[in-house]
mmCIF file of C-alpha atoms in Angstrom:
data_model
loop_
_atom_site.group_PDB
_atom_site.id
_atom_site.type_symbol
_atom_site.label_atom_id
_atom_site.label_comp_id
_atom_site.label_asym_id
_atom_site.label_seq_id
_atom_site.Cartn_x
_atom_site.Cartn_y
_atom_site.Cartn_z
ATOM 1 C CA UNK A 690 -3.548 -41.089 -24.881
ATOM 2 C CA UNK A 691 -4.802 -40.087 -21.403
ATOM 3 C CA UNK A 692 -1.692 -41.574 -19.747
ATOM 4 C CA UNK A 693 0.637 -39.621 -22.079
ATOM 5 C CA UNK A 694 -1.333 -36.431 -21.437
ATOM 6 C CA UNK A 695 -1.137 -36.972 -17.664
ATOM 7 C CA UNK A 696 2.618 -37.617 -17.835
ATOM 8 C CA UNK A 697 3.085 -34.468 -19.952
ATOM 9 C CA UNK A 698 1.124 -32.353 -17.465
ATOM 10 C CA UNK A 699 3.119 -33.789 -14.540
ATOM 11 C CA UNK A 700 6.476 -33.139 -16.245
ATOM 12 C CA UNK A 701 5.507 -29.616 -17.327
ATOM 13 C CA UNK A 702 4.249 -28.806 -13.822
ATOM 14 C CA UNK A 703 7.451 -30.145 -12.288
ATOM 15 C CA UNK A 704 9.657 -28.127 -14.657
ATOM 16 C CA UNK A 705 7.554 -25.014 -14.051
ATOM 17 C CA UNK A 706 7.935 -25.235 -10.268
ATOM 18 C CA UNK A 707 11.660 -26.031 -10.531
ATOM 19 C CA UNK A 708 12.074 -23.083 -12.914
ATOM 20 C CA UNK A 709 10.274 -20.748 -10.522
ATOM 21 C CA UNK A 710 12.370 -22.046 -7.618
ATOM 22 C CA UNK A 711 15.649 -21.572 -9.530
ATOM 23 C CA UNK A 712 14.587 -18.071 -10.577
ATOM 24 C CA UNK A 713 13.666 -17.269 -6.968
ATOM 25 C CA UNK A 714 17.052 -18.493 -5.708
ATOM 26 C CA UNK A 715 18.852 -16.425 -8.363
ATOM 27 C CA UNK A 716 16.817 -13.362 -7.402
ATOM 28 C CA UNK A 717 17.619 -13.991 -3.741
ATOM 29 C CA UNK A 718 21.311 -14.253 -4.524
ATOM 30 C CA UNK A 719 21.152 -11.052 -6.569
ATOM 31 C CA UNK A 720 19.262 -9.313 -3.774
ATOM 32 C CA UNK A 721 21.960 -10.425 -1.297
ATOM 33 C CA UNK A 722 24.677 -8.998 -3.583
ATOM 34 C CA UNK A 723 22.801 -5.689 -3.840
ATOM 35 C CA UNK A 724 22.350 -5.550 -0.046
ATOM 36 C CA UNK A 725 26.047 -6.257 0.384
ATOM 37 C CA UNK A 726 26.969 -3.380 -1.937
ATOM 38 C CA UNK A 727 24.543 -1.050 -0.159
ATOM 39 C CA UNK A 728 26.054 -2.020 3.184
ATOM 40 C CA UNK A 729 29.588 -1.333 1.898
ATOM 41 C CA UNK A 730 28.488 2.054 0.552
ATOM 42 C CA UNK A 731 26.889 2.982 3.870
ATOM 43 C CA UNK A 732 30.024 1.941 5.757
ATOM 44 C CA UNK A 733 32.236 3.885 3.298
ATOM 45 C CA UNK A 734 30.171 7.082 3.644
ATOM 46 C CA UNK A 735 30.022 6.744 7.441
ATOM 47 C CA UNK A 736 33.760 6.144 7.818
ATOM 48 C CA UNK A 737 34.498 9.079 5.508
ATOM 49 C CA UNK A 738 32.356 11.306 7.744
ATOM 50 C CA UNK A 739 34.200 9.990 10.802
ATOM 51 C CA UNK A 740 37.554 10.797 9.172
ATOM 52 C CA UNK A 741 36.362 14.326 8.348
ATOM 53 C CA UNK A 742 35.259 14.950 11.927
ATOM 54 C CA UNK A 743 38.573 13.684 13.286
ATOM 55 C CA UNK A 744 40.267 16.435 11.235
ATOM 56 C CA UNK A 745 37.934 19.163 12.489
ATOM 57 C CA UNK A 746 39.656 21.606 14.868
ATOM 58 C CA UNK A 747 43.134 20.513 13.758
ATOM 59 C CA UNK A 748 45.696 22.222 11.550
ATOM 60 C CA UNK A 749 45.833 19.233 9.212
ATOM 61 C CA UNK A 750 43.645 18.664 6.183
ATOM 62 C CA UNK A 751 41.998 15.493 5.028
ATOM 63 C CA UNK A 752 44.158 13.752 2.398
ATOM 64 C CA UNK A 753 42.967 14.174 -1.182
ATOM 65 C CA UNK A 754 43.347 10.494 -1.927
ATOM 66 C CA UNK A 755 40.773 8.009 -0.675
ATOM 67 C CA UNK A 756 41.556 7.329 3.011
ATOM 68 C CA UNK A 757 39.317 4.235 3.228
ATOM 69 C CA UNK A 758 40.393 0.757 2.174
ATOM 70 C CA UNK A 759 38.171 -2.300 2.183
ATOM 71 C CA UNK A 760 40.421 -5.206 3.104
ATOM 72 C CA UNK A 761 37.656 -7.848 3.115
ATOM 73 C CA UNK A 762 33.854 -8.011 3.173
ATOM 74 C CA UNK A 763 33.716 -7.159 6.890
ATOM 75 C CA UNK A 764 37.053 -5.376 7.468
ATOM 76 C CA UNK A 765 37.898 -1.718 6.727
ATOM 77 C CA UNK A 766 40.890 0.516 7.500
ATOM 78 C CA UNK A 767 40.902 4.359 7.503
ATOM 79 C CA UNK A 768 44.125 6.383 7.047
ATOM 80 C CA UNK A 769 43.856 9.710 8.855
ATOM 81 C CA UNK A 770 47.508 10.860 9.168
ATOM 82 C CA UNK A 771 46.588 12.465 12.437
ATOM 83 C CA UNK A 772 46.724 11.526 16.101
ATOM 84 C CA UNK A 773 43.292 11.076 17.731
ATOM 85 C CA UNK A 774 41.669 9.911 20.935
ATOM 86 C CA UNK A 775 39.988 6.445 21.083
ATOM 87 C CA UNK A 776 36.910 7.699 22.957
ATOM 88 C CA UNK A 777 36.317 10.432 20.369
ATOM 89 C CA UNK A 778 36.658 7.866 17.577
ATOM 90 C CA UNK A 779 34.141 5.537 19.253
ATOM 91 C CA UNK A 780 31.653 8.375 19.681
ATOM 92 C CA UNK A 781 31.893 9.343 16.009
ATOM 93 C CA UNK A 782 31.631 5.736 14.857
ATOM 94 C CA UNK A 783 28.491 5.138 16.906
ATOM 95 C CA UNK A 784 26.766 8.334 15.773
ATOM 96 C CA UNK A 785 27.595 7.902 12.061
ATOM 97 C CA UNK A 786 26.615 4.219 11.968
ATOM 98 C CA UNK A 787 23.345 5.070 13.660
ATOM 99 C CA UNK A 788 22.630 7.794 11.082
ATOM 100 C CA UNK A 789 23.295 5.293 8.265
ATOM 101 C CA UNK A 790 21.041 2.625 9.928
ATOM 102 C CA UNK A 791 23.955 0.203 10.267
ATOM 103 C CA UNK A 792 22.386 -1.682 13.143
ATOM 104 C CA UNK A 793 24.886 -4.457 13.727
ATOM 105 C CA UNK A 794 27.792 -5.151 16.057
ATOM 106 C CA UNK A 795 31.210 -3.733 15.209
ATOM 107 C CA UNK A 796 34.656 -3.490 16.779
ATOM 108 C CA UNK A 797 37.535 -1.165 16.139
ATOM 109 C CA UNK A 798 41.280 -0.992 16.777
ATOM 110 C CA UNK A 799 43.835 1.839 16.475
ATOM 111 C CA UNK A 800 47.389 1.638 15.184
ATOM 112 C CA UNK A 801 49.941 2.838 17.768
ATOM 113 C CA UNK A 802 52.963 4.161 15.883
ATOM 114 C CA UNK A 803 55.120 4.208 19.020
ATOM 115 C CA UNK A 804 54.683 0.510 19.757
ATOM 116 C CA UNK A 805 54.128 -0.350 16.060
ATOM 117 C CA UNK A 806 51.077 -2.505 16.787
ATOM 118 C CA UNK A 807 47.301 -2.464 16.713
ATOM 119 C CA UNK A 808 45.807 -1.371 19.995
ATOM 120 C CA UNK A 809 42.341 -2.817 20.586
ATOM 121 C CA UNK A 810 39.658 -0.189 21.024
ATOM 122 C CA UNK A 811 36.307 -1.732 21.888
ATOM 123 C CA UNK A 812 33.577 -4.176 20.810
ATOM 124 C CA UNK A 813 30.289 -2.305 20.310
ATOM 125 C CA UNK A 814 27.300 -4.607 20.575
ATOM 126 C CA UNK A 815 23.590 -3.894 20.217
ATOM 127 C CA UNK A 816 23.067 -6.589 22.832
ATOM 128 C CA UNK A 817 24.227 -5.084 26.110
ATOM 129 C CA UNK A 818 24.747 -8.524 27.650
ATOM 130 C CA UNK A 819 27.219 -9.517 24.935
ATOM 131 C CA UNK A 820 30.745 -10.003 26.353
ATOM 132 C CA UNK A 821 32.646 -10.865 23.187
ATOM 133 C CA UNK A 822 36.377 -10.260 22.980
ATOM 134 C CA UNK A 823 38.216 -8.892 19.973
ATOM 135 C CA UNK A 824 39.672 -10.942 17.167
ATOM 136 C CA UNK A 825 43.093 -10.299 15.660
ATOM 137 C CA UNK A 826 43.535 -7.027 13.763
ATOM 138 C CA UNK A 827 46.419 -7.281 11.276
ATOM 139 C CA UNK A 828 48.950 -4.420 10.910
ATOM 140 C CA UNK A 829 49.294 -2.592 7.588
ATOM 141 C CA UNK A 830 52.514 -1.186 6.155
ATOM 142 C CA UNK A 831 53.108 2.401 4.956
ATOM 143 C CA UNK A 832 50.425 3.844 7.214
ATOM 144 C CA UNK A 833 51.257 5.958 10.261
ATOM 145 C CA UNK A 834 47.951 6.990 11.805
ATOM 146 C CA UNK A 835 44.954 4.793 10.995
ATOM 147 C CA UNK A 836 42.199 2.794 12.592
ATOM 148 C CA UNK A 837 40.426 -0.428 11.552
ATOM 149 C CA UNK A 838 36.779 -1.419 11.835
ATOM 150 C CA UNK A 839 35.395 -4.941 11.606
ATOM 151 C CA UNK A 840 31.774 -6.121 11.380
ATOM 152 C CA UNK A 841 31.751 -9.676 12.777
ATOM 153 C CA UNK A 842 28.013 -10.188 12.176
ATOM 154 C CA UNK A 843 27.770 -8.622 8.730
ATOM 155 C CA UNK A 844 26.585 -11.826 7.021
ATOM 156 C CA UNK A 845 23.794 -12.477 9.548
ATOM 157 C CA UNK A 846 22.813 -8.777 9.368
ATOM 158 C CA UNK A 847 22.460 -8.998 5.584
ATOM 159 C CA UNK A 848 20.518 -12.259 5.853
ATOM 160 C CA UNK A 849 18.116 -10.676 8.350
ATOM 161 C CA UNK A 850 17.395 -7.865 5.883
ATOM 162 C CA UNK A 851 16.403 -10.498 3.302
ATOM 163 C CA UNK A 852 13.995 -12.451 5.481
ATOM 164 C CA UNK A 853 11.141 -12.117 3.004
ATOM 165 C CA UNK A 854 13.222 -13.547 0.165
ATOM 166 C CA UNK A 855 14.366 -16.528 2.206
ATOM 167 C CA UNK A 856 10.854 -17.225 3.518
ATOM 168 C CA UNK A 857 9.518 -17.121 -0.042
ATOM 169 C CA UNK A 858 12.283 -19.451 -1.266
ATOM 170 C CA UNK A 859 11.601 -21.848 1.605
ATOM 171 C CA UNK A 860 7.872 -21.780 0.820
ATOM 172 C CA UNK A 861 8.591 -22.610 -2.835
ATOM 173 C CA UNK A 862 10.796 -25.525 -1.773
ATOM 174 C CA UNK A 863 7.967 -26.828 0.434
ATOM 175 C CA UNK A 864 5.514 -26.441 -2.460
ATOM 176 C CA UNK A 865 7.879 -28.362 -4.748
ATOM 177 C CA UNK A 866 8.250 -31.173 -2.207
ATOM 178 C CA UNK A 867 4.472 -31.340 -1.680
ATOM 179 C CA UNK A 868 3.946 -31.379 -5.455
ATOM 180 C CA UNK A 869 6.443 -34.204 -5.940
ATOM 181 C CA UNK A 870 4.928 -36.157 -3.041
ATOM 182 C CA UNK A 871 1.421 -35.633 -4.436
ATOM 183 C CA UNK A 872 2.472 -36.775 -7.902
ATOM 184 C CA UNK A 873 4.175 -39.881 -6.506
ATOM 185 C CA UNK A 874 1.056 -40.658 -4.442
ATOM 186 C CA UNK A 875 -1.252 -40.132 -7.442
ATOM 187 C CA UNK A 876 0.874 -42.381 -9.639
ATOM 188 C CA UNK A 877 0.932 -45.078 -6.957
ATOM 189 C CA UNK A 878 -2.834 -44.889 -6.510
ATOM 190 C CA UNK A 879 -3.286 -44.981 -10.284
ATOM 191 C CA UNK A 880 -1.100 -48.085 -10.449
ATOM 192 C CA UNK A 881 -3.047 -49.763 -7.618
ATOM 193 C CA UNK A 882 -6.336 -48.809 -9.305
ATOM 194 C CA UNK A 883 -5.199 -50.382 -12.567
ATOM 195 C CA UNK A 884 -4.089 -53.524 -10.753
ATOM 196 C CA UNK A 885 -7.433 -53.668 -8.941
ATOM 197 C CA UNK A 886 -9.361 -53.209 -12.185
ATOM 198 C CA UNK A 887 -7.305 -55.885 -13.968
ATOM 199 C CA UNK A 888 -7.852 -58.248 -11.053
ATOM 200 C CA UNK A 889 -11.614 -57.639 -11.090
ATOM 201 C CA UNK A 890 -11.779 -58.132 -14.863
ATOM 202 C CA UNK A 891 -9.817 -61.375 -14.703
ATOM 203 C CA UNK A 892 -11.724 -62.631 -11.669
ATOM 204 C CA UNK A 893 -15.171 -61.936 -13.106
ATOM 205 C CA UNK A 894 -14.290 -63.434 -16.488
ATOM 206 C CA UNK A 895 -13.018 -66.554 -14.728
ATOM 207 C CA UNK A 896 -16.305 -66.733 -12.803
ATOM 208 C CA UNK A 897 -18.489 -66.355 -15.870
ATOM 209 C CA UNK A 898 -17.230 -69.543 -17.582
ATOM 210 C CA UNK A 899 -18.189 -72.037 -14.823
ATOM 211 C CA UNK A 900 -21.336 -70.010 -14.072
ATOM 212 C CA UNK A 901 -22.507 -70.363 -17.672
ATOM 213 C CA UNK A 902 -21.980 -74.108 -17.411
ATOM 214 C CA UNK A 903 -24.014 -74.213 -14.198
ATOM 215 C CA UNK A 904 -26.883 -72.300 -15.812
ATOM 216 C CA UNK A 905 -26.909 -74.548 -18.896
ATOM 217 C CA UNK A 906 -26.818 -77.701 -16.776
ATOM 218 C CA UNK A 907 -29.496 -76.382 -14.397
ATOM 219 C CA UNK A 908 -31.858 -75.413 -17.221
ATOM 220 C CA UNK A 909 -31.408 -78.865 -18.752
ATOM 221 C CA UNK A 910 -31.884 -80.525 -15.369
ATOM 222 C CA UNK A 911 -35.113 -78.731 -14.455
ATOM 223 C CA UNK A 912 -36.749 -79.860 -17.695
ATOM 224 C CA UNK A 913 -36.204 -83.550 -16.950
ATOM 225 C CA UNK A 914 -39.335 -85.571 -16.108
ATOM 226 C CA UNK A 915 -37.828 -87.055 -12.947
ATOM 227 C CA UNK A 916 -37.042 -83.588 -11.630
ATOM 228 C CA UNK A 917 -40.476 -82.213 -12.547
ATOM 229 C CA UNK A 918 -42.178 -85.084 -10.741
ATOM 230 C CA UNK A 919 -40.157 -84.486 -7.562
ATOM 231 C CA UNK A 920 -41.270 -81.219 -5.943
ATOM 232 C CA UNK A 921 -38.223 -80.974 -3.692
ATOM 233 C CA UNK A 922 -35.707 -81.526 -6.522
ATOM 234 C CA UNK A 923 -37.613 -79.093 -8.732
ATOM 235 C CA UNK A 924 -37.415 -76.397 -6.031
ATOM 236 C CA UNK A 925 -33.714 -77.044 -5.577
ATOM 237 C CA UNK A 926 -33.179 -76.688 -9.317
ATOM 238 C CA UNK A 927 -35.100 -73.402 -9.337
ATOM 239 C CA UNK A 928 -32.976 -72.129 -6.451
ATOM 240 C CA UNK A 929 -29.798 -73.031 -8.340
ATOM 241 C CA UNK A 930 -31.007 -71.211 -11.462
ATOM 242 C CA UNK A 931 -32.246 -68.158 -9.531
ATOM 243 C CA UNK A 932 -29.053 -67.791 -7.501
ATOM 244 C CA UNK A 933 -26.892 -68.356 -10.592
ATOM 245 C CA UNK A 934 -28.750 -65.590 -12.402
ATOM 246 C CA UNK A 935 -28.304 -63.309 -9.392
ATOM 247 C CA UNK A 936 -24.581 -64.060 -9.300
ATOM 248 C CA UNK A 937 -24.359 -63.478 -13.053
ATOM 249 C CA UNK A 938 -26.097 -60.113 -12.571
ATOM 250 C CA UNK A 939 -23.549 -59.112 -9.933
ATOM 251 C CA UNK A 940 -20.669 -60.140 -12.181
ATOM 252 C CA UNK A 941 -22.090 -58.137 -15.081
ATOM 253 C CA UNK A 942 -22.438 -55.114 -12.825
ATOM 254 C CA UNK A 943 -18.822 -55.386 -11.664
ATOM 255 C CA UNK A 944 -17.648 -55.758 -15.270
ATOM 256 C CA UNK A 945 -19.659 -52.696 -16.315
ATOM 257 C CA UNK A 946 -18.147 -50.563 -13.549
ATOM 258 C CA UNK A 947 -14.620 -51.845 -14.221
ATOM 259 C CA UNK A 948 -15.020 -51.114 -17.920
ATOM 260 C CA UNK A 949 -16.419 -47.642 -17.287
ATOM 261 C CA UNK A 950 -13.362 -46.799 -15.165
ATOM 262 C CA UNK A 951 -10.947 -47.692 -17.973
ATOM 263 C CA UNK A 952 -13.039 -46.647 -20.982
ATOM 264 C CA UNK A 953 -15.591 -43.830 -20.956
ATOM 265 C CA UNK A 954 -19.130 -45.182 -21.192
ATOM 266 C CA UNK A 955 -20.935 -44.074 -24.338
ATOM 267 C CA UNK A 956 -24.223 -42.290 -23.736
ATOM 268 C CA UNK A 957 -26.683 -42.363 -26.618
ATOM 269 C CA UNK A 958 -29.224 -39.680 -25.826
ATOM 270 C CA UNK A 959 -32.673 -39.683 -27.311
ATOM 271 C CA UNK A 960 -36.109 -38.367 -26.466
ATOM 272 C CA UNK A 961 -37.379 -40.517 -23.586
ATOM 273 C CA UNK A 962 -40.821 -40.599 -21.960
ATOM 274 C CA UNK A 963 -40.134 -40.834 -18.211
ATOM 275 C CA UNK A 964 -43.434 -42.121 -16.782
ATOM 276 C CA UNK A 965 -43.720 -45.313 -18.918
ATOM 277 C CA UNK A 966 -40.155 -46.308 -18.019
ATOM 278 C CA UNK A 967 -40.783 -45.814 -14.288
ATOM 279 C CA UNK A 968 -44.056 -47.749 -14.503
ATOM 280 C CA UNK A 969 -42.274 -50.603 -16.289
ATOM 281 C CA UNK A 970 -39.596 -50.725 -13.577
ATOM 282 C CA UNK A 971 -42.286 -50.701 -10.855
ATOM 283 C CA UNK A 972 -44.091 -53.596 -12.520
ATOM 284 C CA UNK A 973 -40.902 -55.674 -12.831
ATOM 285 C CA UNK A 974 -39.934 -55.004 -9.218
ATOM 286 C CA UNK A 975 -43.396 -56.008 -7.931
ATOM 287 C CA UNK A 976 -43.212 -59.288 -9.843
ATOM 288 C CA UNK A 977 -40.047 -60.170 -7.956
ATOM 289 C CA UNK A 978 -41.133 -58.802 -4.589
ATOM 290 C CA UNK A 979 -44.852 -58.978 -3.828
ATOM 291 C CA UNK A 980 -44.533 -57.261 -0.437
ATOM 292 C CA UNK A 981 -43.143 -54.013 -1.809
ATOM 293 C CA UNK A 982 -45.454 -51.017 -2.235
ATOM 294 C CA UNK A 983 -44.421 -48.456 -4.848
ATOM 295 C CA UNK A 984 -46.511 -45.353 -5.503
ATOM 296 C CA UNK A 985 -45.926 -42.939 -8.363
ATOM 297 C CA UNK A 986 -47.060 -39.362 -7.641
ATOM 298 C CA UNK A 987 -47.095 -36.585 -10.224
ATOM 299 C CA UNK A 988 -49.431 -33.955 -11.611
ATOM 300 C CA UNK A 989 -47.595 -33.968 -14.931
ATOM 301 C CA UNK A 990 -49.311 -35.916 -17.704
ATOM 302 C CA UNK A 991 -46.323 -36.324 -20.024
ATOM 303 C CA UNK A 992 -42.641 -35.923 -19.195
ATOM 304 C CA UNK A 993 -39.976 -36.128 -21.889
ATOM 305 C CA UNK A 994 -36.230 -35.816 -21.352
ATOM 306 C CA UNK A 995 -33.044 -36.354 -23.356
ATOM 307 C CA UNK A 996 -31.379 -39.493 -21.961
ATOM 308 C CA UNK A 997 -29.931 -42.897 -22.723
ATOM 309 C CA UNK A 998 -32.888 -45.298 -22.381
ATOM 310 C CA UNK A 999 -30.831 -48.279 -21.234
ATOM 311 C CA UNK A 1000 -28.857 -46.427 -18.535
ATOM 312 C CA UNK A 1001 -31.839 -44.347 -17.392
ATOM 313 C CA UNK A 1002 -33.868 -47.537 -16.881
ATOM 314 C CA UNK A 1003 -31.002 -49.092 -14.907
ATOM 315 C CA UNK A 1004 -30.702 -45.901 -12.856
ATOM 316 C CA UNK A 1005 -34.388 -46.056 -11.824
ATOM 317 C CA UNK A 1006 -34.139 -49.774 -11.084
ATOM 318 C CA UNK A 1007 -31.000 -49.361 -8.931
ATOM 319 C CA UNK A 1008 -32.547 -46.604 -6.829
ATOM 320 C CA UNK A 1009 -35.728 -48.628 -6.223
ATOM 321 C CA UNK A 1010 -33.766 -51.825 -5.580
ATOM 322 C CA UNK A 1011 -31.505 -50.036 -3.074
ATOM 323 C CA UNK A 1012 -34.573 -48.801 -1.128
ATOM 324 C CA UNK A 1013 -35.914 -52.360 -0.947
ATOM 325 C CA UNK A 1014 -32.605 -53.861 0.187
ATOM 326 C CA UNK A 1015 -32.137 -51.464 3.088
ATOM 327 C CA UNK A 1016 -35.558 -51.843 4.663
ATOM 328 C CA UNK A 1017 -36.166 -53.879 7.820
ATOM 329 C CA UNK A 1018 -39.929 -54.148 7.269
ATOM 330 C CA UNK A 1019 -42.310 -54.062 4.343
ATOM 331 C CA UNK A 1020 -40.760 -51.713 1.780
ATOM 332 C CA UNK A 1021 -42.818 -48.682 0.853
ATOM 333 C CA UNK A 1022 -41.453 -46.364 -1.832
ATOM 334 C CA UNK A 1023 -42.963 -43.138 -3.140
ATOM 335 C CA UNK A 1024 -41.678 -41.764 -6.449
ATOM 336 C CA UNK A 1025 -42.577 -38.076 -6.774
ATOM 337 C CA UNK A 1026 -42.091 -36.195 -10.051
ATOM 338 C CA UNK A 1027 -42.308 -32.407 -10.178
ATOM 339 C CA UNK A 1028 -40.901 -29.572 -12.197
ATOM 340 C CA UNK A 1029 -39.180 -26.376 -11.064
ATOM 341 C CA UNK A 1030 -38.180 -23.365 -13.152
ATOM 342 C CA UNK A 1031 -34.844 -24.980 -14.017
ATOM 343 C CA UNK A 1032 -35.099 -28.731 -13.357
ATOM 344 C CA UNK A 1033 -37.245 -31.820 -13.509
ATOM 345 C CA UNK A 1034 -37.106 -33.351 -10.014
ATOM 346 C CA UNK A 1035 -37.625 -37.082 -9.385
ATOM 347 C CA UNK A 1036 -37.649 -38.034 -5.696
ATOM 348 C CA UNK A 1037 -37.377 -41.591 -4.335
ATOM 349 C CA UNK A 1038 -38.747 -41.591 -0.777
ATOM 350 C CA UNK A 1039 -38.463 -44.852 1.178
ATOM 351 C CA UNK A 1040 -39.150 -46.145 4.693
ATOM 352 C CA UNK A 1041 -35.809 -47.900 5.040
ATOM 353 C CA UNK A 1042 -33.320 -47.981 7.885
ATOM 354 C CA UNK A 1043 -31.763 -44.663 6.861
ATOM 355 C CA UNK A 1044 -28.119 -43.719 7.305
ATOM 356 C CA UNK A 1045 -26.137 -41.559 9.709
ATOM 357 C CA UNK A 1046 -25.551 -37.953 8.651
ATOM 358 C CA UNK A 1047 -21.756 -38.406 8.759
ATOM 359 C CA UNK A 1048 -21.853 -41.327 6.319
ATOM 360 C CA UNK A 1049 -24.554 -39.921 4.034
ATOM 361 C CA UNK A 1050 -22.087 -38.171 1.650
ATOM 362 C CA UNK A 1051 -20.277 -41.477 0.993
ATOM 363 C CA UNK A 1052 -23.200 -43.608 -0.227
ATOM 364 C CA UNK A 1053 -22.350 -42.855 -3.877
ATOM 365 C CA UNK A 1054 -18.712 -43.927 -3.467
ATOM 366 C CA UNK A 1055 -17.420 -47.030 -5.170
ATOM 367 C CA UNK A 1056 -17.744 -50.255 -3.099
ATOM 368 C CA UNK A 1057 -19.156 -48.289 -0.148
ATOM 369 C CA UNK A 1058 -21.714 -50.104 2.010
ATOM 370 C CA UNK A 1059 -23.199 -48.858 5.255
ATOM 371 C CA UNK A 1060 -22.271 -51.066 8.194
ATOM 372 C CA UNK A 1061 -25.460 -52.027 10.039
ATOM 373 C CA UNK A 1062 -26.696 -54.945 12.087
ATOM 374 C CA UNK A 1063 -28.206 -56.536 8.989
ATOM 375 C CA UNK A 1064 -25.717 -55.279 6.349
ATOM 376 C CA UNK A 1065 -24.289 -58.777 5.936
ATOM 377 C CA UNK A 1066 -27.727 -59.991 4.905
ATOM 378 C CA UNK A 1067 -27.956 -57.441 2.073
ATOM 379 C CA UNK A 1068 -26.793 -58.706 -1.312
ATOM 380 C CA UNK A 1069 -24.494 -56.484 -3.355
ATOM 381 C CA UNK A 1070 -21.030 -54.993 -3.648
ATOM 382 C CA UNK A 1071 -21.737 -51.301 -3.070
ATOM 383 C CA UNK A 1072 -21.763 -50.592 -6.811
ATOM 384 C CA UNK A 1073 -25.433 -49.736 -7.429
ATOM 385 C CA UNK A 1074 -25.399 -46.131 -6.234
ATOM 386 C CA UNK A 1075 -21.888 -45.624 -7.636
ATOM 387 C CA UNK A 1076 -23.272 -46.611 -11.054
ATOM 388 C CA UNK A 1077 -26.216 -44.241 -10.551
ATOM 389 C CA UNK A 1078 -23.866 -41.363 -9.712
ATOM 390 C CA UNK A 1079 -21.734 -42.089 -12.765
ATOM 391 C CA UNK A 1080 -24.748 -42.101 -15.098
ATOM 392 C CA UNK A 1081 -25.895 -38.780 -13.613
ATOM 393 C CA UNK A 1082 -22.453 -37.256 -14.201
ATOM 394 C CA UNK A 1083 -22.407 -38.441 -17.815
ATOM 395 C CA UNK A 1084 -25.863 -36.881 -18.366
ATOM 396 C CA UNK A 1085 -24.799 -33.738 -16.429
ATOM 397 C CA UNK A 1086 -27.577 -34.333 -13.901
ATOM 398 C CA UNK A 1087 -27.454 -33.794 -10.158
ATOM 399 C CA UNK A 1088 -28.214 -36.370 -7.493
ATOM 400 C CA UNK A 1089 -28.414 -35.934 -3.722
ATOM 401 C CA UNK A 1090 -29.626 -37.837 -0.686
ATOM 402 C CA UNK A 1091 -30.991 -36.805 2.706
ATOM 403 C CA UNK A 1092 -32.565 -38.525 5.687
ATOM 404 C CA UNK A 1093 -36.318 -38.308 6.118
ATOM 405 C CA UNK A 1094 -37.777 -36.762 9.246
ATOM 406 C CA UNK A 1095 -39.183 -40.036 10.546
ATOM 407 C CA UNK A 1096 -37.656 -42.979 8.694
ATOM 408 C CA UNK A 1097 -35.695 -43.808 5.552
ATOM 409 C CA UNK A 1098 -33.991 -41.525 3.060
ATOM 410 C CA UNK A 1099 -34.965 -39.423 0.060
ATOM 411 C CA UNK A 1100 -32.832 -39.532 -3.073
ATOM 412 C CA UNK A 1101 -33.494 -36.590 -5.386
ATOM 413 C CA UNK A 1102 -32.612 -36.616 -9.064
ATOM 414 C CA UNK A 1103 -32.374 -33.184 -10.728
ATOM 415 C CA UNK A 1104 -32.608 -33.274 -14.533
ATOM 416 C CA UNK A 1105 -32.063 -30.167 -16.645
#
């Protein structure tokens, strides 16, 4: 169900971005067409004004029919039926194009009826250092006096007026590429995560079968009279059983985490008395480690919360056990319980080796273990605090860690 929902979201997101991109490109194309029409209208009005001024002061009148013909997108001819000077024409062209804000290069040529050919006028460039030469101006039939104007950079001029549209389209293309790349990366990571989880499940299940046989055989062995009578063999048998149980505990922890990643853990909340659970954990820990000192400090007589008893007990045990593991001397842990206006606060203060400030935010990550001089001597897979974080998230609690002023760290649990 989750996979189908994820695939649906990915496909819908992809179609949405593609749709926006296509719409943007269509709008850009439409905007270019509109700019092209506006440019043609400006050129038409300007050339008409030029034609009118060429007739001023003469005995001839401007023809009633349209004197301007658009031969192509960048090429215009103007029929004036009147002889005129090239310098005067250039002056009028410059002034009218400037009025119309046609700020692009142009060139013009004049038809010479005596030689029956186009006589090149001039190339007018906004860039004074431009030394371009004229292109071919074709001759037109049935016209006696006319001039032609060409805009060689019309396309680039129109593109420059649509910079915003092109930048926006380019940005959308980048967003689409980043989205596709992100989706591909997420799917690959999801695939690798599933492979990793399947491998862990298979590996741990394969371990549990021979481990169960070892435990059964060891328990049978330690009860034999010959083993009981031999102190050395009895100790060896106890070591085998103890280490097998420890390994079984690690395997169970890995299986629990692997299962919680694939299937949501079920939290069965009920009214829980906090102090008795913590005291029970303290007692169990002290039985296993006589050197540890754990002190419970609180002014509250009774503390009740809504929680899953099993997971809450494991949470307390993992936090205490983690403080013991990462201590280079005799472990001393203080558990402080207090209440604020909004939260119940449980603090676990230890005298351990601490952790660098840069690596402190990562201690709740899966499989993360701080690299220290004695980290290889610490048993575990970096799953204890990850499990604690997950239980807190399922209960909608907050958990945070900070270094103490002198030594060790303080892990604070905030319960609503």
